[in-house]
Amino acid sequence: MKWLRTSLYVLFLGACTALGVGLHVASKVVSAFGPDATLSKILIAGKDPLSYFPNQKRMTILLVGQDYNHNNKGFIYTRASRADTVMLLSVDLAKKSVRACSIPRDTYVKAPDGKTGKINATFSRGGIDLLKGTIKDLFGVEVDHYVVIKPTAVREIVDSVGGVEVEAIDDMNYDDNWGGLHIHLPAGKQVVDGKGAEGFVRFREVNRSKMDADGHIIPLHNVKSSKEEGDLRRTARQQQMVHALMLAANTPGNIMHADQIIDTGFNQIETDLSRLQCLALANIFRGSAGQQMVSGTLPGGDKKLNGVYFYVLDDDRAQATVDWLINYDDEAIKKTLRIVVTNGTKTPGAASKVAKLLNEKGFNATVMGNAPAAAATTVVYQKASYFDMAKQIQGLIGSTNISKAPPSSPANEDIAITIGQDTVQVAEVPGPSHG
């Protein structure tokens, strides 16, 4: 299913370690960490978790959500299944922070085996090694560890922590009788169990056809679309699910059945990390509740190649995204952002001059013409992770108005700037540089 089942695997362990486990609980969970585990090793993983990662300050983990396969009778199996979700995590052990970079499953790639196609197919052809090799060829990233999450993980782990709270921006309704998937979730905040959580992260589109008794596909008319459709929204829900699981796993109510949560989690993953290393990771991030995670998705767009739809990367912005999130190059985020500048004054060329100033500072700014008359210059950013960049821009152009809001133009920009009369002189006298 989703990469999230994997992240949550690191997080659900927080349900064991965040509780500060008393000896009676610790002894209860020793066996869950394998035949070589001892109470003393578990205590070391709690008191000195960094000792399980000697000489490592940061590491990259490849998270793979394994997809379902179905035979001709609709029965599920996972042999040679594709990667439903692919994500890179850059884990800073010293700063206790995580940066996550999602790679859309339909991303067009040329793999080391010489074949072209979707990145999720590399996993079914060559397993984790071919997928790692493909990522290295694409971005130059060496993967330190991997975690593969089974298709049943979300349902099992969410049930083990007693459910999670999520929020949908629109109704989600989908039925796949052949695949046994039925999703019916309303818009808004809600607590979901394992079945509901599985639907929440798997939903991609509403029903647009149905099958009659003879097996014929009948199109449905006047179908209302959902704002939750598409891979980008699904990725956002997956990230939301990880955060929700982190919160749920760290609640006091999960302390006394930590061994059950741990056992459930380990049964749903395949990884080259030892169970004690997993425990050490959980202790390193104990209490963070997802607040130290910055995430993003490789930029690109849908394109049809030889009759097949792919997600084709915007190469420069995609590499910049990897450099920012995985290689910790904080300046690279400037190249990832789509910045739109409009002119809300009567001064010709004001927007162009501001865009030029921003581009000279390393940003990626485009002029989009005129805007309604504005007395004050405004900087509007679309995601919380863009706040720092928005503040830098605010300082550069001398704006006093900065706010967060969803994109409101066809450009689907990350940061929108409207030049107002108050800072029109910025073109001639640039403000102080913060970048």
Short mmCIF file of C-alpha atoms in Angstrom, two decimals:
data_model
loop_
_atom_site.label_atom_id
_atom_site.label_comp_id
_atom_site.label_asym_id
_atom_site.label_seq_id
_atom_site.Cartn_x
_atom_site.Cartn_y
_atom_site.Cartn_z
CA MET A 1 0.00 0.00 0.00
CA LYS A 2 1.59 3.19 1.05
CA TRP A 3 5.01 4.37 2.04
CA LEU A 4 3.25 5.55 5.10
CA ARG A 5 2.88 2.05 6.42
CA THR A 6 6.55 2.16 6.63
CA SER A 7 7.00 5.47 8.26
CA LEU A 8 4.44 4.53 10.75
CA TYR A 9 6.47 1.43 11.35
CA VAL A 10 9.18 3.61 12.80
CA LEU A 11 6.49 5.58 14.57
CA PHE A 12 4.28 2.88 15.92
CA LEU A 13 7.36 1.81 17.83
CA GLY A 14 7.02 5.12 19.59
CA ALA A 15 4.03 3.54 21.25
CA CYS A 16 6.50 1.33 23.04
CA THR A 17 9.31 3.71 23.73
CA ALA A 18 7.50 6.98 24.27
CA LEU A 19 5.91 5.58 27.36
CA GLY A 20 9.22 5.46 29.13
CA VAL A 21 8.50 1.77 29.62
CA GLY A 22 8.68 0.50 33.17
CA LEU A 23 10.54 -2.76 33.75
CA HIS A 24 7.33 -4.80 33.79
CA VAL A 25 6.43 -3.46 30.36
CA ALA A 26 10.00 -3.70 29.05
CA SER A 27 10.33 -7.35 30.01
CA LYS A 28 7.01 -8.01 28.34
CA VAL A 29 8.25 -6.74 24.99
CA VAL A 30 11.78 -8.20 24.92
CA SER A 31 10.76 -11.17 22.78
CA ALA A 32 9.22 -8.86 20.20
CA PHE A 33 12.69 -7.61 19.27
CA GLY A 34 14.11 -10.94 18.15
CA PRO A 35 16.16 -13.82 19.57
CA ASP A 36 19.23 -11.67 20.21
CA ALA A 37 17.35 -9.06 22.18
CA THR A 38 17.89 -8.72 25.92
CA LEU A 39 16.49 -6.35 28.48
CA SER A 40 19.87 -4.62 28.74
CA LYS A 41 20.02 -4.06 24.97
CA ILE A 42 16.51 -2.63 25.00
CA LEU A 43 17.47 -0.28 27.83
CA ILE A 44 20.57 0.83 25.90
CA ALA A 45 18.35 1.55 22.88
CA GLY A 46 16.38 3.81 25.21
CA LYS A 47 19.25 5.52 27.05
CA ASP A 48 21.81 5.70 24.25
CA PRO A 49 19.96 5.08 20.95
CA LEU A 50 22.69 6.73 18.86
CA SER A 51 25.04 3.89 19.80
CA TYR A 52 23.06 1.69 17.39
CA PHE A 53 24.16 3.99 14.54
CA PRO A 54 27.91 4.53 15.14
CA ASN A 55 29.55 7.33 13.15
CA GLN A 56 26.25 8.25 11.51
CA LYS A 57 24.75 11.71 11.89
CA ARG A 58 22.28 11.34 9.06
CA MET A 59 20.96 8.50 6.92
CA THR A 60 18.64 7.94 3.97
CA ILE A 61 15.87 5.37 4.22
CA LEU A 62 13.90 4.14 1.21
CA LEU A 63 10.27 3.47 2.10
CA VAL A 64 8.27 1.28 -0.26
CA GLY A 65 4.57 0.51 0.01
CA GLN A 66 3.95 -2.87 -1.59
CA ASP A 67 0.87 -3.11 -3.82
CA TYR A 68 -1.72 -5.86 -4.10
CA ASN A 69 -1.80 -8.33 -6.98
CA HIS A 70 -5.00 -10.21 -7.83
CA ASN A 71 -5.41 -13.45 -9.71
CA ASN A 72 -8.21 -14.05 -12.23
CA LYS A 73 -10.57 -14.92 -9.38
CA GLY A 74 -9.89 -11.74 -7.48
CA PHE A 75 -7.75 -13.35 -4.77
CA ILE A 76 -4.94 -11.20 -3.36
CA TYR A 77 -1.27 -12.15 -3.52
CA THR A 78 1.92 -10.05 -3.32
CA ARG A 79 4.58 -12.03 -5.23
CA ALA A 80 6.33 -9.73 -7.77
CA SER A 81 3.92 -6.93 -6.92
CA ARG A 82 4.68 -3.33 -7.80
CA ALA A 83 5.57 -0.49 -5.47
CA ASP A 84 2.37 1.38 -4.74
CA THR A 85 4.30 4.22 -3.12
CA VAL A 86 7.96 5.21 -3.07
CA MET A 87 9.44 7.67 -0.60
CA LEU A 88 12.89 8.75 0.50
CA LEU A 89 13.43 9.79 4.11
CA SER A 90 16.46 11.77 5.19
CA VAL A 91 16.80 11.15 8.91
CA ASP A 92 18.95 13.55 10.91
CA LEU A 93 19.84 11.62 14.06
CA ALA A 94 21.55 14.55 15.77
CA LYS A 95 18.82 17.13 15.15
CA LYS A 96 16.01 14.56 15.52
CA SER A 97 14.35 15.69 12.33
CA VAL A 98 13.02 13.92 9.25
CA ARG A 99 12.66 15.16 5.68
CA ALA A 100 10.48 13.12 3.35
CA CYS A 101 10.48 13.17 -0.45
CA SER A 102 7.67 11.33 -2.24
CA ILE A 103 8.31 9.90 -5.71
CA PRO A 104 4.99 9.42 -7.56
CA ARG A 105 4.50 5.77 -8.48
CA ASP A 106 3.89 6.55 -12.17
CA THR A 107 7.14 8.51 -12.56
CA TYR A 108 8.76 7.83 -15.95
CA VAL A 109 12.30 6.45 -15.54
CA LYS A 110 15.02 4.55 -17.31
CA ALA A 111 16.22 1.86 -14.91
CA PRO A 112 19.74 0.38 -14.67
CA ASP A 113 18.46 -2.76 -16.45
CA GLY A 114 17.97 -0.60 -19.56
CA LYS A 115 14.16 -0.67 -19.47
CA THR A 116 11.97 2.43 -19.45
CA GLY A 117 8.60 2.76 -17.75
CA LYS A 118 7.04 3.58 -14.41
CA ILE A 119 9.24 3.57 -11.34
CA ASN A 120 6.84 1.27 -9.48
CA ALA A 121 7.53 -1.48 -12.03
CA THR A 122 11.25 -1.54 -11.17
CA PHE A 123 10.32 -3.03 -7.81
CA SER A 124 8.34 -5.88 -9.37
CA ARG A 125 11.13 -6.64 -11.89
CA GLY A 126 14.20 -6.37 -9.70
CA GLY A 127 13.05 -5.86 -6.13
CA ILE A 128 14.55 -3.35 -3.75
CA ASP A 129 18.01 -3.43 -5.40
CA LEU A 130 16.75 -2.32 -8.82
CA LEU A 131 14.62 0.39 -7.23
CA LYS A 132 17.62 1.65 -5.23
CA GLY A 133 19.74 1.62 -8.36
CA THR A 134 17.12 3.58 -10.29
CA ILE A 135 16.98 6.26 -7.60
CA LYS A 136 20.78 6.49 -7.54
CA ASP A 137 20.89 6.96 -11.32
CA LEU A 138 18.16 9.60 -11.17
CA PHE A 139 19.40 11.73 -8.29
CA GLY A 140 22.79 10.43 -7.14
CA VAL A 141 21.32 9.38 -3.80
CA GLU A 142 22.83 6.42 -1.95
CA VAL A 143 20.19 4.60 0.10
CA ASP A 144 21.45 3.47 3.53
CA HIS A 145 18.48 1.36 4.57
CA TYR A 146 15.13 0.26 3.22
CA VAL A 147 11.74 -0.65 4.61
CA VAL A 148 9.08 -2.43 2.54
CA ILE A 149 5.56 -2.23 3.89
CA LYS A 150 3.03 -4.97 3.20
CA PRO A 151 -0.39 -4.15 1.71
CA THR A 152 -2.20 -5.00 4.94
CA ALA A 153 -0.05 -2.76 7.13
CA VAL A 154 -2.23 0.33 7.40
CA ARG A 155 -5.32 -1.62 8.40
CA GLU A 156 -3.49 -3.77 10.94
CA ILE A 157 -1.40 -1.03 12.55
CA VAL A 158 -4.21 1.53 12.78
CA ASP A 159 -6.40 -1.05 14.49
CA SER A 160 -3.53 -1.88 16.86
CA VAL A 161 -3.36 1.75 18.09
CA GLY A 162 -7.15 2.04 18.39
CA GLY A 163 -7.82 4.22 15.34
CA VAL A 164 -6.57 7.63 14.20
CA GLU A 165 -8.03 11.05 13.48
CA VAL A 166 -7.82 12.30 9.88
CA GLU A 167 -9.36 15.10 7.85
CA ALA A 168 -10.66 14.87 4.27
CA ILE A 169 -11.22 17.96 2.13
CA ASP A 170 -14.06 16.28 0.20
CA ASP A 171 -16.24 13.17 0.17
CA MET A 172 -14.53 9.99 -0.99
CA ASN A 173 -16.68 7.23 -2.51
CA TYR A 174 -15.30 4.30 -4.45
CA ASP A 175 -16.22 0.62 -4.87
CA ASP A 176 -14.09 -2.10 -6.43
CA ASN A 177 -15.98 -5.35 -5.96
CA TRP A 178 -13.36 -7.36 -7.84
CA GLY A 179 -10.53 -6.01 -5.72
CA GLY A 180 -12.58 -6.00 -2.52
CA LEU A 181 -12.05 -2.28 -1.91
CA HIS A 182 -14.94 -0.13 -0.67
CA ILE A 183 -14.31 3.48 0.35
CA HIS A 184 -17.03 5.72 1.76
CA LEU A 185 -15.65 8.61 3.80
CA PRO A 186 -17.25 12.05 4.27
CA ALA A 187 -15.44 15.37 4.14
CA GLY A 188 -14.12 16.78 7.42
CA LYS A 189 -12.39 15.51 10.56
CA GLN A 190 -13.17 11.98 11.66
CA VAL A 191 -11.72 9.06 13.57
CA VAL A 192 -11.21 6.01 11.37
CA ASP A 193 -10.44 2.39 12.15
CA GLY A 194 -8.08 0.23 10.11
CA LYS A 195 -10.54 -0.32 7.28
CA GLY A 196 -11.35 3.38 7.06
CA ALA A 197 -7.65 4.31 7.21
CA GLU A 198 -6.90 1.93 4.35
CA GLY A 199 -9.58 3.61 2.26
CA PHE A 200 -8.31 7.05 3.26
CA VAL A 201 -4.81 6.39 1.90
CA ARG A 202 -5.79 4.27 -1.11
CA PHE A 203 -8.54 6.46 -2.59
CA ARG A 204 -7.64 7.87 -6.01
CA GLU A 205 -10.90 8.64 -7.83
CA VAL A 206 -14.68 8.32 -7.55
CA ASN A 207 -16.66 5.62 -9.34
CA ARG A 208 -17.26 6.52 -12.99
CA SER A 209 -18.57 3.14 -14.08
CA LYS A 210 -20.15 0.00 -12.71
CA MET A 211 -20.24 -3.68 -13.67
CA ASP A 212 -23.54 -5.37 -14.49
CA ALA A 213 -24.46 -8.98 -13.69
CA ASP A 214 -22.90 -10.17 -16.96
CA GLY A 215 -19.57 -8.48 -16.26
CA HIS A 216 -20.08 -5.58 -18.65
CA ILE A 217 -18.72 -2.13 -17.71
CA ILE A 218 -21.45 0.52 -17.74
CA PRO A 219 -20.41 4.21 -17.63
CA LEU A 220 -22.05 6.36 -14.95
CA HIS A 221 -23.28 9.82 -15.93
CA ASN A 222 -23.33 13.11 -14.01
CA VAL A 223 -20.70 11.85 -11.58
CA LYS A 224 -19.51 14.47 -9.09
CA SER A 225 -15.73 14.60 -8.87
CA SER A 226 -13.92 14.74 -5.53
CA LYS A 227 -11.23 17.23 -4.56
CA GLU A 228 -9.38 14.23 -3.11
CA GLU A 229 -8.81 12.66 -6.55
CA GLY A 230 -5.33 12.23 -8.03
CA ASP A 231 -1.93 10.99 -6.90
CA LEU A 232 -0.84 14.31 -5.40
CA ARG A 233 -3.81 14.44 -3.03
CA ARG A 234 -3.29 10.78 -2.19
CA THR A 235 0.33 11.50 -1.31
CA ALA A 236 -0.81 14.35 0.96
CA ARG A 237 -3.23 11.99 2.72
CA GLN A 238 -0.47 9.43 3.17
CA GLN A 239 1.69 12.05 4.84
CA GLN A 240 -1.25 13.07 7.02
CA MET A 241 -1.76 9.43 8.02
CA VAL A 242 1.86 9.11 9.17
CA HIS A 243 1.47 12.17 11.39
CA ALA A 244 -1.84 10.84 12.76
CA LEU A 245 -0.23 7.49 13.57
CA MET A 246 2.65 9.20 15.32
CA LEU A 247 0.18 11.04 17.52
CA ALA A 248 -1.88 7.94 18.24
CA ALA A 249 1.12 5.74 18.97
CA ASN A 250 2.40 8.19 21.57
CA THR A 251 -0.77 8.29 23.68
CA PRO A 252 -0.67 6.86 27.23
CA GLY A 253 -3.54 4.53 26.39
CA ASN A 254 -1.26 2.47 24.17
CA ILE A 255 1.39 1.83 26.82
CA MET A 256 0.14 -1.46 28.24
CA HIS A 257 -0.22 -3.21 24.90
CA ALA A 258 3.03 -1.93 23.40
CA ASP A 259 4.19 -5.50 22.78
CA GLN A 260 1.14 -6.16 20.61
CA ILE A 261 1.67 -2.97 18.60
CA ILE A 262 5.34 -3.80 18.07
CA ASP A 263 4.61 -7.35 17.00
CA THR A 264 1.90 -6.16 14.62
CA GLY A 265 4.23 -3.61 13.10
CA PHE A 266 7.15 -5.96 12.56
CA ASN A 267 4.90 -8.53 10.94
CA GLN A 268 3.93 -5.92 8.34
CA ILE A 269 7.40 -4.92 7.13
CA GLU A 270 10.58 -6.17 5.51
CA THR A 271 13.74 -4.20 6.31
CA ASP A 272 17.51 -4.42 6.57
CA LEU A 273 17.33 -2.52 9.88
CA SER A 274 17.51 -4.73 12.94
CA ARG A 275 14.58 -4.62 15.33
CA LEU A 276 16.79 -3.04 17.98
CA GLN A 277 17.82 -0.34 15.48
CA CYS A 278 14.13 0.28 14.87
CA LEU A 279 13.63 0.63 18.59
CA ALA A 280 16.58 3.02 18.80
CA LEU A 281 15.08 5.15 16.01
CA ALA A 282 11.77 5.25 17.84
CA ASN A 283 13.55 6.46 20.97
CA ILE A 284 15.48 9.12 19.07
CA PHE A 285 12.22 10.56 17.77
CA ARG A 286 10.22 9.93 20.94
CA GLY A 287 7.76 12.71 21.65
CA SER A 288 8.28 14.50 18.33
CA ALA A 289 4.73 13.57 17.23
CA GLY A 290 5.63 14.35 13.60
CA GLN A 291 6.32 18.01 14.31
CA GLN A 292 9.91 17.74 13.00
CA MET A 293 8.94 16.27 9.62
CA VAL A 294 9.24 18.36 6.45
CA SER A 295 7.85 16.72 3.34
CA GLY A 296 7.41 17.30 -0.35
CA THR A 297 6.73 15.58 -3.68
CA LEU A 298 8.89 15.58 -6.79
CA PRO A 299 7.47 18.20 -9.16
CA GLY A 300 6.30 17.19 -12.62
CA GLY A 301 3.13 16.54 -14.58
CA ASP A 302 1.04 13.89 -16.31
CA LYS A 303 1.99 13.06 -19.90
CA LYS A 304 0.92 10.41 -22.38
CA LEU A 305 3.81 8.48 -23.98
CA ASN A 306 3.04 5.83 -26.60
CA GLY A 307 -0.52 5.67 -25.36
CA VAL A 308 0.41 5.25 -21.69
CA TYR A 309 0.05 7.89 -18.99
CA PHE A 310 3.17 8.70 -16.98
CA TYR A 311 4.23 11.25 -14.42
CA VAL A 312 7.11 13.09 -16.09
CA LEU A 313 9.47 14.92 -13.78
CA ASP A 314 10.42 18.56 -14.10
CA ASP A 315 14.09 17.56 -14.03
CA ASP A 316 15.63 20.73 -12.61
CA ARG A 317 12.99 21.27 -9.93
CA ALA A 318 12.95 17.56 -9.09
CA GLN A 319 16.71 17.50 -8.49
CA ALA A 320 16.43 20.70 -6.45
CA THR A 321 13.70 19.04 -4.35
CA VAL A 322 15.95 16.05 -3.66
CA ASP A 323 18.87 18.36 -2.84
CA TRP A 324 16.69 20.27 -0.39
CA LEU A 325 14.91 17.39 1.34
CA ILE A 326 17.43 14.55 1.13
CA ASN A 327 20.82 16.26 0.79
CA TYR A 328 19.97 19.04 3.27
CA ASP A 329 20.86 21.84 0.86
CA ASP A 330 18.54 24.49 2.29
CA GLU A 331 19.29 26.91 -0.54
CA ALA A 332 17.96 24.40 -3.08
CA ILE A 333 14.36 24.96 -1.95
CA LYS A 334 14.50 28.30 -3.76
CA LYS A 335 14.72 26.48 -7.08
CA THR A 336 11.80 24.19 -6.25
CA LEU A 337 9.23 26.93 -5.68
CA ARG A 338 6.91 28.33 -8.32
CA ILE A 339 6.74 32.03 -7.53
CA VAL A 340 4.25 34.19 -9.38
CA VAL A 341 4.54 38.00 -9.30
CA THR A 342 1.71 40.30 -10.38
CA ASN A 343 1.57 44.08 -10.55
CA GLY A 344 -1.10 45.78 -8.45
CA THR A 345 0.18 49.29 -9.19
CA LYS A 346 0.10 51.70 -12.11
CA THR A 347 3.88 51.64 -12.36
CA PRO A 348 4.89 49.76 -15.53
CA GLY A 349 7.38 46.93 -15.04
CA ALA A 350 7.15 46.81 -11.22
CA ALA A 351 6.43 43.07 -11.19
CA SER A 352 9.17 42.34 -13.73
CA LYS A 353 11.79 44.17 -11.68
CA VAL A 354 10.79 42.34 -8.50
CA ALA A 355 10.91 39.00 -10.32
CA LYS A 356 14.39 39.88 -11.59
CA LEU A 357 15.51 40.72 -8.07
CA LEU A 358 14.23 37.38 -6.74
CA ASN A 359 15.82 35.41 -9.58
CA GLU A 360 19.15 37.08 -8.84
CA LYS A 361 18.80 35.81 -5.27
CA GLY A 362 18.34 32.23 -6.48
CA PHE A 363 14.55 32.00 -6.62
CA ASN A 364 12.38 30.88 -9.55
CA ALA A 365 10.01 33.80 -10.15
CA THR A 366 7.68 34.43 -13.10
CA VAL A 367 5.66 37.52 -13.97
CA MET A 368 1.93 36.92 -14.50
CA GLY A 369 0.83 40.39 -15.56
CA ASN A 370 -1.43 42.81 -13.72
CA ALA A 371 -3.57 42.38 -10.62
CA PRO A 372 -6.37 44.49 -9.13
CA ALA A 373 -5.10 47.72 -7.57
CA ALA A 374 -3.30 47.03 -4.30
CA ALA A 375 -2.23 49.56 -1.71
CA ALA A 376 0.06 47.06 0.05
CA THR A 377 2.35 44.35 -1.27
CA THR A 378 1.31 40.85 -0.25
CA VAL A 379 3.22 37.55 -0.04
CA VAL A 380 0.99 34.45 0.09
CA TYR A 381 2.47 30.96 0.55
CA GLN A 382 0.62 27.67 0.09
CA LYS A 383 2.36 25.23 2.48
CA ALA A 384 3.74 25.59 5.99
CA SER A 385 7.13 24.31 4.78
CA TYR A 386 7.37 27.39 2.51
CA PHE A 387 7.10 29.86 5.39
CA ASP A 388 10.83 30.43 5.80
CA MET A 389 11.22 31.18 2.09
CA ALA A 390 8.20 33.48 2.16
CA LYS A 391 9.81 35.37 5.06
CA GLN A 392 13.03 35.75 3.07
CA ILE A 393 11.07 37.13 0.13
CA GLN A 394 9.17 39.44 2.45
CA GLY A 395 12.47 40.84 3.69
CA LEU A 396 13.85 41.24 0.18
CA ILE A 397 10.92 43.24 -1.17
CA GLY A 398 9.93 45.05 2.01
CA SER A 399 6.41 43.68 2.27
CA THR A 400 4.53 43.85 5.58
CA ASN A 401 1.74 41.42 4.61
CA ILE A 402 2.44 37.69 4.63
CA SER A 403 -0.16 34.93 4.91
CA LYS A 404 -0.92 31.29 4.09
CA ALA A 405 -3.66 30.35 1.62
CA PRO A 406 -4.33 27.79 -1.14
CA PRO A 407 -3.35 28.73 -4.73
CA SER A 408 -5.97 30.83 -6.47
CA SER A 409 -4.69 30.99 -10.06
CA PRO A 410 -4.23 28.51 -12.93
CA ALA A 411 -0.47 28.72 -12.35
CA ASN A 412 -0.94 26.66 -9.16
CA GLU A 413 1.89 28.66 -7.63
CA ASP A 414 3.68 27.93 -4.37
CA ILE A 415 4.13 31.60 -3.46
CA ALA A 416 2.08 34.45 -4.92
CA ILE A 417 3.31 38.04 -4.72
CA THR A 418 1.20 41.06 -5.56
CA ILE A 419 3.15 44.30 -5.81
CA GLY A 420 1.38 47.15 -4.02
CA GLN A 421 1.91 50.88 -4.07
CA ASP A 422 3.71 50.81 -0.71
CA THR A 423 6.77 48.97 -2.05
CA VAL A 424 6.81 49.92 -5.69
CA GLN A 425 10.26 51.51 -5.19
CA VAL A 426 11.73 48.08 -4.50
CA ALA A 427 12.74 47.87 -8.14
CA GLU A 428 15.06 50.82 -7.76
CA VAL A 429 16.17 50.39 -4.13
CA PRO A 430 16.18 46.67 -3.16
CA GLY A 431 15.64 45.83 0.50
CA PRO A 432 18.26 44.08 2.63
CA SER A 433 19.30 40.59 1.50
CA HIS A 434 18.36 37.65 3.70
CA GLY A 435 19.28 34.97 1.24
#
